Amino acid sequence: MSFQNLNALRHFEAAARHLNLRLAAEELHVTQGAVSQQIRVLEDVLQTRLFTRHPRGLSLTEAGHRLHEPVAQALGLISSSIAELHSFSDRVTLSLPPSLAAKWLVPRLPGFAEAHPNVELQIVASERITDFARDNVDLAIRQGPAPQESAVTVEKLAPIRLVAVTGPSLVARAPVLARASFFAQYPLIEDGHRPWQAWFAREAPETPWKRLSFNQTALAIDAAEAGQGIALVPDVLVNDALEKRRLVRLREEPPDETRGLYLVRPAKTPETRSHRAVADWIRAGF
């Protein structure tokens, strides 16, 4: 069947559902005359009448009744298939902290692109708490206490677990006892969260120590890899570097269950197939 006849079927289905040319025309954003013309085209092709015209509307003939149900089902199937393909190829905007983007996300992007070639992933790296409506963001990963907004769906991905790491050029292997006296021998690399400050206040408040400060965790990790000191950072950001032996793990803190990494999305926004693909991929990485 030609495209012209498919178009005629669309007009027929709308008219058969409404039994009113005006309502069918409004739904299809065409004129009543255009609907009438397409119905005549279909009746000419089929060589049978599909409607009986009345002063205040239409009624289906027996042939019209027999045709309407399968046409409605077929057009519905086509529409749902197109919608599914469209949703799968939609752009998905993901917001997450810059250090998580640099150290966790970017190394995994080639694998995501290979597994999901039809999903266009747009990254927004920002420390600012995401406003989904204002920022036009679909999904977000947040770090810290669990988000409390009522308009979002929150899923905990992992607790925050801090590890002390440095490059092998500074410390070749982990000490038997990684105490404050050990760490105080080296420059301690702080990021914007000031983890060493909190650690010494808790473990050894009287012990003096020297610091090297950066405003982002990713920069602190880079400095640690270069052997410039020891960083205390979330393990999720350094697992790849530890596996490839670019970093040495010197101490691991217990997980902080009051803080974590959370997958967040708007509660009332329909989840498309592409959204699910990105969310499932994120979950698999933790």
XYZ file of N, CA and C in Angstrom:
858
model
N 0.850 -1.195 0.000
C 0.000 0.000 0.000
C 0.884 1.242 0.000
N 0.471 2.225 -0.793
C 1.271 3.426 -0.925
C 1.146 4.307 0.310
N 2.103 5.253 0.409
C 2.050 6.217 1.510
C 0.747 6.998 1.467
N 0.263 7.328 0.268
C -0.992 8.078 0.138
C -2.137 7.298 0.773
N -2.180 5.975 0.536
C -3.253 5.170 1.103
C -3.118 5.028 2.618
N -1.882 4.976 3.126
C -1.687 4.965 4.580
C -2.212 6.246 5.201
N -1.991 7.354 4.527
C -2.511 8.628 5.012
C -4.029 8.618 5.013
N -4.616 8.013 3.988
C -6.075 7.902 3.925
C -6.596 7.048 5.081
N -5.880 5.991 5.433
C -6.275 5.155 6.561
C -6.251 5.940 7.872
N -5.258 6.813 8.048
C -5.195 7.647 9.251
C -6.435 8.527 9.349
N -6.812 9.141 8.237
C -7.989 10.015 8.232
C -9.258 9.191 8.469
N -9.326 8.021 7.867
C -10.489 7.150 8.081
C -10.606 6.754 9.550
N -9.509 6.363 10.177
C -9.552 5.902 11.565
C -10.015 7.015 12.498
N -9.505 8.227 12.283
C -9.919 9.346 13.129
C -11.402 9.648 12.928
N -11.858 9.632 11.703
C -13.273 9.907 11.431
C -14.159 8.806 12.000
N -13.715 7.552 11.900
C -14.503 6.434 12.415
C -14.570 6.467 13.940
N -13.512 6.925 14.578
C -13.492 7.006 16.039
C -14.382 8.129 16.547
N -14.341 9.287 15.875
C -15.128 10.440 16.321
C -16.541 10.460 15.735
N -16.691 9.803 14.565
C -17.939 9.892 13.793
C -18.329 11.351 13.576
N -17.302 12.155 13.334
C -17.495 13.594 13.158
C -16.292 14.131 12.395
N -16.544 14.742 11.232
C -15.441 15.238 10.409
C -14.698 16.386 11.082
N -15.441 17.246 11.768
C -14.781 18.394 12.403
C -13.802 17.941 13.482
N -14.214 16.999 14.323
C -13.348 16.526 15.395
C -12.134 15.777 14.835
N -12.373 15.005 13.780
C -11.262 14.299 13.144
C -10.271 15.285 12.551
N -10.783 16.333 11.920
C -9.910 17.343 11.315
C -9.091 18.061 12.386
N -9.732 18.385 13.528
C -9.004 19.061 14.607
C -7.886 18.171 15.157
N -8.156 16.893 15.293
C -7.131 15.975 15.805
C -5.948 15.886 14.850
N -6.229 15.853 13.567
C -5.176 15.678 12.563
C -4.569 17.000 12.100
N -5.142 18.121 12.588
C -4.649 19.450 12.216
C -4.758 19.694 10.706
N -5.902 19.305 10.160
C -6.192 19.552 8.747
C -7.613 20.115 8.662
N -8.059 20.375 7.453
C -9.421 20.873 7.268
C -10.399 19.707 7.138
N -11.689 20.007 7.351
C -12.707 18.975 7.154
C -12.715 18.480 5.711
N -12.468 19.401 4.797
C -12.419 19.006 3.394
C -11.313 18.012 3.117
N -10.165 18.180 3.777
C -9.056 17.242 3.587
C -9.428 15.855 4.099
N -10.134 15.791 5.241
C -10.568 14.494 5.766
C -11.545 13.835 4.789
N -12.507 14.605 4.324
C -13.486 14.062 3.361
C -12.799 13.536 2.109
N -11.810 14.291 1.614
C -11.107 13.881 0.405
C -10.367 12.568 0.623
N -9.683 12.416 1.767
C -8.941 11.190 2.030
C -9.875 9.992 2.195
N -11.034 10.230 2.784
C -11.999 9.133 2.907
C -12.491 8.713 1.527
N -12.742 9.685 0.657
C -13.176 9.348 -0.710
C -12.090 8.567 -1.442
N -10.815 8.949 -1.225
C -9.712 8.211 -1.845
C -9.744 6.751 -1.413
N -9.922 6.528 -0.113
C -9.935 5.160 0.402
C -11.142 4.392 -0.116
N -12.309 5.041 -0.156
C -13.507 4.372 -0.676
C -13.335 4.027 -2.155
N -12.658 4.889 -2.913
C -12.420 4.589 -4.328
C -11.489 3.393 -4.483
N -10.444 3.334 -3.627
C -9.504 2.206 -3.698
C -10.213 0.903 -3.356
N -11.038 0.937 -2.309
C -11.717 -0.278 -1.842
C -13.005 -0.565 -2.613
N -13.453 0.443 -3.343
C -14.693 0.330 -4.131
C -15.880 -0.045 -3.248
N -15.962 0.627 -2.122
C -17.092 0.426 -1.211
C -17.240 1.655 -0.336
N -18.458 1.905 0.124
C -18.710 3.026 1.018
C -18.379 2.611 2.451
N -17.726 3.535 3.177
C -17.318 3.270 4.556
C -18.160 4.036 5.563
N -18.764 5.141 5.122
C -19.568 5.969 6.014
C -20.899 6.281 5.355
N -21.885 6.491 6.212
C -23.133 7.120 5.799
C -23.133 8.521 6.374
N -23.311 9.522 5.522
C -23.273 10.909 5.972
C -24.645 11.328 6.486
N -24.641 11.991 7.634
C -25.860 12.527 8.226
C -25.682 14.030 8.445
N -26.775 14.774 8.629
C -26.625 16.227 8.839
C -25.746 16.573 10.040
N -25.765 15.742 11.078
C -25.002 16.062 12.281
C -23.840 15.099 12.547
N -23.411 14.388 11.550
C -22.279 13.490 11.771
C -22.244 12.355 10.780
N -21.583 11.271 11.220
C -21.372 10.118 10.362
C -21.787 8.850 11.089
N -22.047 7.834 10.333
C -22.165 6.487 10.901
C -21.415 5.541 9.973
N -20.871 4.493 10.549
C -20.110 3.527 9.765
C -21.041 2.566 9.062
N -20.724 2.249 7.832
C -21.409 1.173 7.132
C -20.886 -0.156 7.665
N -21.462 -1.259 7.211
C -20.962 -2.569 7.648
C -19.510 -2.748 7.246
N -19.146 -2.312 6.056
C -17.749 -2.404 5.615
C -16.853 -1.518 6.480
N -17.362 -0.325 6.842
C -16.593 0.570 7.703
C -16.323 -0.044 9.065
N -17.350 -0.708 9.648
C -17.178 -1.380 10.933
C -16.113 -2.475 10.819
N -16.161 -3.260 9.766
C -15.206 -4.363 9.599
C -13.785 -3.855 9.422
N -13.640 -2.668 8.820
C -12.303 -2.126 8.560
C -11.717 -1.387 9.760
N -12.585 -0.768 10.563
C -12.075 0.161 11.581
C -11.200 -0.519 12.629
N -11.631 -1.624 13.183
C -10.880 -2.231 14.289
C -9.464 -2.647 13.879
N -9.286 -3.384 12.776
C -7.908 -3.740 12.409
C -7.044 -2.541 12.027
N -7.652 -1.516 11.413
C -6.883 -0.315 11.075
C -6.440 0.405 12.342
N -7.335 0.527 13.340
C -6.985 1.179 14.594
C -5.865 0.423 15.301
N -5.941 -0.912 15.306
C -4.894 -1.714 15.938
C -3.559 -1.540 15.216
N -3.593 -1.556 13.901
C -2.359 -1.444 13.120
C -1.711 -0.075 13.300
N -2.528 0.987 13.240
C -1.984 2.326 13.423
C -1.452 2.513 14.850
N -2.131 1.920 15.825
C -1.640 1.995 17.203
C -0.302 1.301 17.360
N -0.157 0.148 16.709
C 1.115 -0.577 16.771
C 2.227 0.227 16.117
N 1.943 0.842 14.976
C 2.946 1.666 14.296
C 3.348 2.843 15.181
N 2.355 3.514 15.787
C 2.644 4.680 16.629
C 3.492 4.303 17.834
N 3.145 3.168 18.483
C 3.916 2.767 19.661
C 5.330 2.362 19.295
N 5.500 1.725 18.139
C 6.841 1.337 17.704
C 7.702 2.556 17.403
N 7.104 3.543 16.733
C 7.842 4.778 16.443
C 8.198 5.498 17.733
N 7.254 5.546 18.694
C 7.516 6.208 19.975
C 8.643 5.520 20.727
N 8.666 4.172 20.659
C 9.722 3.431 21.347
C 11.077 3.707 20.716
N 11.123 3.714 19.373
C 12.386 4.022 18.703
C 12.823 5.443 19.002
N 11.867 6.349 19.032
C 12.198 7.748 19.309
C 12.750 7.912 20.714
N 12.108 7.249 21.684
C 12.571 7.377 23.065
C 13.948 6.769 23.231
N 14.230 5.681 22.491
C 15.520 5.027 22.647
C 16.647 5.874 22.061
N 16.332 6.694 21.059
C 17.379 7.505 20.445
C 17.429 8.915 21.031
N 16.573 9.181 22.048
C 16.568 10.504 22.651
C 17.895 10.809 23.335
N 18.190 12.075 23.430
C 19.324 12.528 24.231
C 18.965 12.402 25.704
N 19.901 11.900 26.497
C 19.740 11.815 27.944
C 20.785 12.720 28.579
N 20.328 13.666 29.385
C 21.234 14.596 30.050
C 21.460 14.132 31.483
N 22.727 13.897 31.808
C 23.126 13.399 33.119
C 23.972 14.451 33.818
N 23.583 14.816 35.030
C 24.343 15.766 35.832
C 25.046 15.020 36.959
N 26.290 15.365 37.213
C 27.051 14.740 38.291
C 28.227 15.624 38.672
N 28.821 15.424 39.859
C 29.947 16.258 40.278
C 31.129 16.133 39.322
N 31.901 17.207 39.124
C 33.010 17.177 38.160
C 34.024 16.069 38.419
N 34.385 15.826 39.665
C 35.390 14.803 39.948
C 34.867 13.405 39.626
N 33.596 13.167 39.898
C 33.007 11.882 39.539
C 32.945 11.727 38.026
N 32.650 12.817 37.332
C 32.642 12.779 35.874
C 34.024 12.449 35.324
N 35.060 13.083 35.887
C 36.419 12.904 35.367
C 36.987 11.528 35.685
N 36.781 11.053 36.912
C 37.466 9.849 37.375
C 36.645 8.570 37.273
N 35.328 8.688 37.268
C 34.493 7.489 37.178
C 33.789 7.382 35.830
N 33.196 8.494 35.385
C 32.370 8.432 34.177
C 33.182 8.354 32.895
N 34.090 9.287 32.710
C 34.808 9.391 31.425
C 35.503 8.091 31.027
N 36.195 7.391 31.935
C 36.829 6.129 31.504
C 35.839 5.066 31.046
N 34.577 5.193 31.438
C 33.569 4.183 31.082
C 32.744 4.558 29.852
N 32.887 5.773 29.371
C 32.054 6.216 28.255
C 32.223 5.393 26.982
N 33.439 4.974 26.609
C 33.542 4.147 25.389
C 32.716 2.868 25.480
N 32.699 2.228 26.654
C 31.896 1.027 26.818
C 30.416 1.303 26.708
N 29.975 2.456 27.239
C 28.561 2.809 27.124
C 28.195 3.058 25.667
N 29.032 3.797 24.954
C 28.742 4.108 23.546
C 28.674 2.841 22.702
N 29.510 1.873 23.014
C 29.494 0.610 22.267
C 28.233 -0.190 22.557
N 27.810 -0.193 23.830
C 26.629 -0.967 24.222
C 25.328 -0.287 23.818
N 25.327 1.059 23.746
C 24.098 1.811 23.474
C 24.359 2.870 22.396
N 24.589 2.451 21.161
C 24.958 3.416 20.113
C 23.858 4.408 19.771
N 22.599 4.118 20.121
C 21.500 5.017 19.771
C 21.186 6.042 20.852
N 21.882 5.960 21.983
C 21.627 6.903 23.076
C 22.681 8.002 23.036
N 22.214 9.234 22.941
C 23.113 10.385 22.968
C 23.189 10.898 24.399
N 24.316 10.657 25.050
C 24.485 11.024 26.451
C 25.157 12.385 26.546
N 24.468 13.321 27.162
C 25.015 14.666 27.376
C 25.347 14.825 28.851
N 26.586 15.241 29.141
C 27.081 15.313 30.507
C 27.100 16.761 30.982
N 26.567 16.988 32.177
C 26.657 18.281 32.847
C 27.438 18.051 34.138
N 28.693 18.499 34.162
C 29.534 18.339 35.352
C 29.436 19.596 36.194
N 28.810 19.475 37.354
C 28.568 20.655 38.181
C 28.462 20.257 39.637
N 28.997 21.101 40.513
C 28.842 20.903 41.947
C 27.474 21.395 42.432
N 26.797 22.184 41.619
C 25.510 22.754 42.016
C 24.446 21.668 42.067
N 23.581 21.719 43.074
C 22.489 20.765 43.158
C 21.556 20.969 41.976
N 21.228 19.887 41.303
C 20.454 19.964 40.074
C 19.013 20.381 40.337
N 18.555 21.352 39.564
C 17.140 21.678 39.475
C 16.673 21.106 38.141
N 15.934 19.993 38.176
C 15.640 19.255 36.947
C 14.876 20.099 35.941
N 13.917 20.884 36.402
C 13.135 21.708 35.477
C 13.972 22.837 34.905
N 14.710 23.531 35.767
C 15.500 24.685 35.317
C 16.649 24.250 34.421
N 17.328 23.149 34.786
C 18.550 22.744 34.088
C 18.298 21.776 32.938
N 17.040 21.356 32.751
C 16.690 20.425 31.677
C 17.526 19.144 31.773
N 17.589 18.589 32.977
C 18.372 17.388 33.264
C 17.424 16.207 33.456
N 17.806 15.034 32.941
C 16.985 13.828 33.054
C 17.351 12.988 34.270
N 18.654 12.844 34.509
C 19.157 12.032 35.617
C 20.299 12.782 36.286
N 20.499 12.508 37.574
C 21.614 13.134 38.282
C 22.214 12.137 39.256
N 23.521 12.257 39.468
C 24.190 11.532 40.549
C 24.626 12.578 41.562
N 24.199 12.416 42.792
C 24.543 13.368 43.844
C 25.379 12.675 44.909
N 26.270 13.442 45.494
C 27.157 12.935 46.528
C 26.900 13.683 47.824
N 26.765 12.935 48.930
C 26.548 13.559 50.224
C 25.373 12.929 50.942
N 24.673 13.675 51.803
C 23.468 13.142 52.455
C 22.393 12.833 51.413
N 21.483 11.936 51.746
C 20.410 11.579 50.820
C 19.549 12.789 50.500
N 19.271 13.048 49.223
C 18.390 14.166 48.860
C 17.009 14.000 49.487
N 16.432 15.101 49.919
C 15.155 15.064 50.632
C 14.005 15.681 49.852
N 14.240 16.143 48.634
C 13.157 16.785 47.888
C 12.024 15.787 47.627
N 10.791 16.273 47.730
C 9.628 15.398 47.541
C 9.357 15.093 46.075
N 9.859 15.909 45.172
C 9.523 15.765 43.748
C 10.509 14.897 42.981
N 11.392 14.187 43.694
C 12.379 13.354 43.007
C 12.327 11.922 43.533
N 12.787 11.010 42.692
C 12.981 9.613 43.083
C 14.456 9.413 43.369
N 14.783 8.845 44.527
C 16.168 8.721 44.978
C 16.516 7.250 45.171
N 17.649 6.856 44.625
C 18.142 5.490 44.774
C 19.605 5.536 45.213
N 19.917 4.902 46.329
C 21.296 4.896 46.812
C 22.135 3.922 45.995
N 23.231 4.438 45.447
C 24.132 3.617 44.649
C 25.222 2.983 45.508
N 25.774 3.750 46.438
C 26.859 3.251 47.286
C 27.091 4.227 48.420
N 27.570 3.735 49.577
C 27.979 4.652 50.638
C 29.314 5.293 50.279
N 29.649 6.365 50.951
C 30.959 6.988 50.775
C 31.975 6.232 51.637
N 33.012 5.717 50.986
C 34.102 5.053 51.693
C 35.399 5.755 51.292
N 36.065 6.381 52.254
C 37.298 7.109 51.975
C 38.502 6.177 52.051
N 39.432 6.377 51.116
C 40.692 5.637 51.119
C 41.834 6.637 51.009
N 42.926 6.333 51.713
C 44.140 7.141 51.612
C 45.015 6.545 50.523
N 45.380 7.350 49.525
C 46.125 6.849 48.375
C 47.251 7.809 48.016
N 48.256 7.261 47.372
C 49.345 8.074 46.824
C 49.984 7.335 45.673
N 50.866 8.005 44.959
C 51.566 7.369 43.857
C 52.693 6.474 44.351
N 53.022 5.415 43.638
C 54.090 4.509 44.068
C 55.458 5.170 44.138
N 55.641 6.315 43.494
C 56.928 7.007 43.596
C 57.138 7.624 44.974
N 56.044 7.873 45.709
C 56.155 8.448 47.051
C 56.196 7.348 48.116
N 55.251 6.418 48.043
C 55.202 5.290 48.981
C 54.955 4.035 48.164
N 55.895 3.116 48.192
C 55.830 1.945 47.317
C 54.772 0.948 47.756
N 54.546 0.813 49.064
C 53.562 -0.156 49.554
C 52.933 0.364 50.839
N 51.786 -0.192 51.177
C 51.065 0.237 52.370
C 51.850 -0.118 53.623
N 51.839 0.767 54.631
C 52.518 0.463 55.884
C 51.753 -0.587 56.685
N 52.423 -1.214 57.631
C 51.759 -2.181 58.500
C 50.669 -1.488 59.321
N 50.985 -0.332 59.866
C 50.024 0.461 60.630
C 49.983 1.879 60.054
N 48.878 2.208 59.414
C 48.742 3.546 58.829
C 48.103 4.472 59.843
N 48.915 4.950 60.759
C 48.442 5.826 61.821
C 48.758 7.281 61.487
N 48.323 8.172 62.384
C 48.541 9.599 62.177
C 50.022 9.923 62.073
N 50.849 9.250 62.875
C 52.293 9.513 62.839
C 52.884 9.177 61.470
N 52.344 8.165 60.810
C 52.813 7.820 59.461
C 52.415 8.910 58.473
N 51.150 9.302 58.460
C 50.674 10.274 57.480
C 51.307 11.644 57.690
N 51.603 11.991 58.938
C 52.162 13.312 59.217
C 53.553 13.503 58.633
N 54.183 12.421 58.171
C 55.511 12.529 57.552
C 55.440 13.111 56.135
N 54.258 13.105 55.530
C 54.108 13.444 54.117
C 53.155 14.630 53.947
N 53.248 15.324 52.817
C 52.209 16.322 52.507
C 50.865 15.611 52.333
N 49.828 16.129 52.920
C 48.498 15.534 52.828
C 47.634 16.422 51.947
N 47.085 15.819 50.928
C 46.389 16.555 49.876
C 44.913 16.689 50.236
N 44.465 17.923 50.385
C 43.074 18.211 50.709
C 42.312 18.624 49.454
N 41.020 18.257 49.409
C 40.126 18.804 48.391
C 39.101 19.696 49.077
N 38.073 20.097 48.380
C 37.107 21.015 48.952
C 36.314 20.466 50.126
N 36.303 19.130 50.281
C 35.565 18.520 51.398
C 36.393 18.469 52.683
N 37.683 18.777 52.632
C 38.592 18.814 53.781
C 38.567 17.507 54.588
N 38.779 16.359 53.939
C 38.699 15.086 54.671
C 39.829 14.884 55.679
N 41.055 15.344 55.354
C 42.153 15.166 56.305
C 41.925 15.983 57.573
N 41.376 17.151 57.410
C 41.102 17.994 58.586
C 40.163 17.272 59.543
N 39.101 16.679 58.994
C 38.159 15.933 59.830
C 38.816 14.679 60.406
N 39.673 14.023 59.621
C 40.312 12.786 60.084
C 41.249 13.061 61.256
N 42.091 14.078 61.158
C 43.013 14.381 62.250
C 42.267 14.895 63.481
N 41.198 15.646 63.273
C 40.404 16.118 64.410
C 39.822 14.940 65.186
N 39.527 13.863 64.473
C 38.953 12.682 65.119
C 40.032 11.738 65.656
N 41.087 11.497 64.892
C 42.070 10.470 65.222
C 43.252 10.988 66.041
N 43.725 12.183 65.753
C 44.937 12.693 66.420
C 44.934 14.211 66.410
N 44.074 14.827 67.205
C 43.912 16.291 67.149
C 45.176 17.068 67.513
N 46.120 16.450 68.242
C 47.324 17.166 68.666
C 48.487 16.998 67.686
N 48.306 16.183 66.661
C 49.404 15.896 65.736
C 49.481 16.971 64.647
N 50.620 17.625 64.481
C 50.757 18.606 63.393
C 50.920 17.899 62.045
N 50.421 18.511 61.008
C 50.552 17.923 59.677
C 50.545 19.040 58.639
N 51.099 18.754 57.482
C 51.207 19.754 56.420
C 50.292 19.374 55.260
N 49.750 20.399 54.620
C 48.734 20.124 53.616
C 49.061 20.780 52.285
N 48.490 20.185 51.232
C 48.471 20.739 49.873
C 47.015 20.729 49.448
N 46.463 21.893 49.123
C 45.016 22.003 48.936
C 44.629 22.240 47.480
N 43.540 21.589 47.075
C 42.911 21.781 45.764
C 41.413 21.954 45.988
N 40.746 22.597 45.056
C 39.309 22.807 45.225
C 38.483 21.647 44.682
N 39.087 20.729 43.921
C 38.354 19.596 43.368
C 39.077 18.293 43.683
N 38.288 17.243 43.922
C 38.854 15.946 44.281
C 39.674 15.370 43.137
N 39.251 15.579 41.904
C 39.993 15.041 40.764
C 41.413 15.588 40.721
N 41.583 16.856 41.053
C 42.917 17.458 41.073
C 43.743 16.885 42.220
N 43.104 16.636 43.357
C 43.809 16.013 44.479
C 44.300 14.621 44.099
N 43.476 13.878 43.376
C 43.875 12.531 42.934
C 45.028 12.611 41.947
N 44.976 13.561 41.012
C 46.069 13.726 40.061
C 47.376 14.035 40.784
N 47.305 14.891 41.808
C 48.506 15.234 42.571
C 49.036 14.019 43.320
N 48.133 13.196 43.846
C 48.565 11.982 44.534
C 49.247 11.020 43.570
N 48.670 10.851 42.379
C 49.298 9.982 41.371
C 50.700 10.474 41.026
N 50.892 11.775 41.014
C 52.196 12.351 40.682
C 53.178 12.272 41.849
N 52.763 11.707 42.983
C 53.649 11.557 44.125
C 53.857 12.819 44.931
N 52.906 13.760 44.838
C 53.059 15.031 45.549
C 52.531 14.967 46.984
N 51.914 13.869 47.357
C 51.397 13.732 48.696
C 50.405 12.597 48.765
N 49.634 12.553 49.860
C 48.652 11.498 50.091
C 47.263 12.140 50.111
N 46.351 11.582 49.344
C 44.977 12.089 49.279
C 44.044 11.133 50.004
N 43.005 11.675 50.595
C 41.957 10.891 51.256
C 40.665 11.142 50.483
N 40.258 10.159 49.696
C 39.212 10.384 48.691
C 38.253 9.194 48.637
N 37.043 9.376 48.061
C 36.115 8.254 47.899
C 36.714 7.158 47.008
N 36.534 5.912 47.433
C 37.158 4.807 46.701
C 36.661 4.691 45.266
N 35.398 5.079 45.011
C 34.857 4.932 43.663
C 35.638 5.759 42.648
N 36.299 6.822 43.115
C 37.041 7.686 42.203
C 38.437 7.157 41.879
N 38.927 6.206 42.651
C 40.315 5.754 42.470
C 40.422 4.259 42.211
N 39.309 3.550 42.137
C 39.383 2.098 41.935
C 40.117 1.742 40.646
N 39.873 2.498 39.570
C 40.564 2.217 38.303
C 42.065 2.434 38.439
N 42.455 3.552 39.072
C 43.882 3.852 39.232
C 44.558 2.837 40.146
N 43.852 2.361 41.176
C 44.407 1.333 42.052
C 44.587 0.018 41.307
N 43.613 -0.335 40.496
C 43.695 -1.579 39.728
C 44.858 -1.542 38.744
N 45.105 -0.362 38.169
C 46.203 -0.226 37.203
C 47.523 0.154 37.868
N 47.516 0.193 39.212
C 48.708 0.438 40.032
C 49.330 1.813 39.808
N 48.474 2.752 39.419
C 48.937 4.133 39.375
C 48.888 4.758 40.765
N 48.118 4.133 41.645
C 48.000 4.570 43.025
C 48.222 3.387 43.960
N 48.654 3.698 45.183
C 48.820 2.700 46.238
C 47.806 3.008 47.343
N 47.070 1.986 47.787
C 46.107 2.155 48.874
C 46.864 2.020 50.205
N 46.801 3.070 51.032
C 47.521 3.076 52.299
C 46.610 2.807 53.493
N 45.354 3.194 53.383
C 44.403 2.987 54.477
C 43.002 3.096 53.911
N 42.098 2.325 54.486
C 40.696 2.367 54.081
C 39.839 2.639 55.304
N 38.997 3.653 55.218
C 38.111 4.001 56.315
C 36.815 3.195 56.226
N 36.113 2.994 57.341
C 34.801 2.342 57.281
C 33.843 3.179 56.430
N 32.870 2.536 55.776
C 31.907 3.313 54.972
C 31.066 4.229 55.850
N 30.791 5.403 55.335
C 29.944 6.375 56.014
C 28.523 6.210 55.477
N 27.681 5.519 56.232
C 26.328 5.232 55.756
C 25.429 6.463 55.755
N 25.852 7.545 56.394
C 25.044 8.771 56.399
C 25.254 9.595 55.129
N 26.275 9.266 54.369
C 26.562 9.967 53.117
C 26.771 8.924 52.026
N 26.412 9.280 50.820
C 26.540 8.304 49.752
C 26.482 8.940 48.390
N 26.436 8.077 47.391
C 26.202 8.469 46.011
C 24.793 8.013 45.652
N 24.013 8.939 45.100
C 22.596 8.679 44.858
C 22.241 8.959 43.401
N 21.435 8.072 42.839
C 20.857 8.297 41.517
C 19.514 8.973 41.714
N 19.334 10.133 41.103
C 18.145 10.956 41.333
C 17.510 11.292 39.989
N 16.179 11.260 39.950
C 15.446 11.667 38.747
C 14.111 12.267 39.145
N 13.498 13.055 38.272
C 12.190 13.636 38.599
C 11.145 12.540 38.793
N 10.348 12.657 39.838
C 9.403 11.598 40.174
C 8.267 11.484 39.169
N 7.851 12.603 38.582
C 6.668 12.592 37.725
C 6.989 12.559 36.234
N 8.257 12.478 35.894
C 8.624 12.438 34.473
C 8.640 10.993 33.989
N 7.931 10.667 32.900
C 7.933 9.290 32.395
C 9.355 8.834 32.074
N 9.655 7.587 32.423
C 10.982 7.037 32.167
C 10.993 6.378 30.791
N 11.807 6.886 29.883
C 11.890 6.317 28.547
C 12.872 5.146 28.539
N 12.902 4.453 27.436
C 13.823 3.319 27.302
C 15.276 3.781 27.409
N 15.577 4.944 26.829
C 16.944 5.462 26.903
C 17.305 5.864 28.326
N 16.341 6.420 29.076
C 16.589 6.733 30.484
C 16.933 5.459 31.259
N 16.176 4.400 31.011
C 16.429 3.130 31.712
C 17.795 2.571 31.349
N 18.182 2.713 30.081
C 19.486 2.206 29.661
C 20.613 2.904 30.413
N 20.513 4.226 30.538
C 21.551 4.980 31.252
C 21.526 4.635 32.736
N 20.339 4.564 33.336
C 20.233 4.255 34.761
C 20.796 2.868 35.071
N 20.475 1.885 34.235
C 20.985 0.527 34.459
C 22.512 0.496 34.324
N 23.032 1.250 33.379
C 24.488 1.303 33.192
C 25.161 1.946 34.400
N 24.565 2.982 34.941
C 25.114 3.628 36.148
C 25.128 2.640 37.315
N 24.004 1.953 37.523
C 23.922 0.987 38.637
C 25.004 -0.080 38.525
N 25.237 -0.540 37.319
C 26.228 -1.601 37.129
C 27.641 -1.159 37.442
N 27.874 0.169 37.483
C 29.217 0.674 37.738
C 29.551 0.844 39.206
N 28.571 0.547 40.101
C 28.805 0.725 41.539
C 28.688 -0.615 42.270
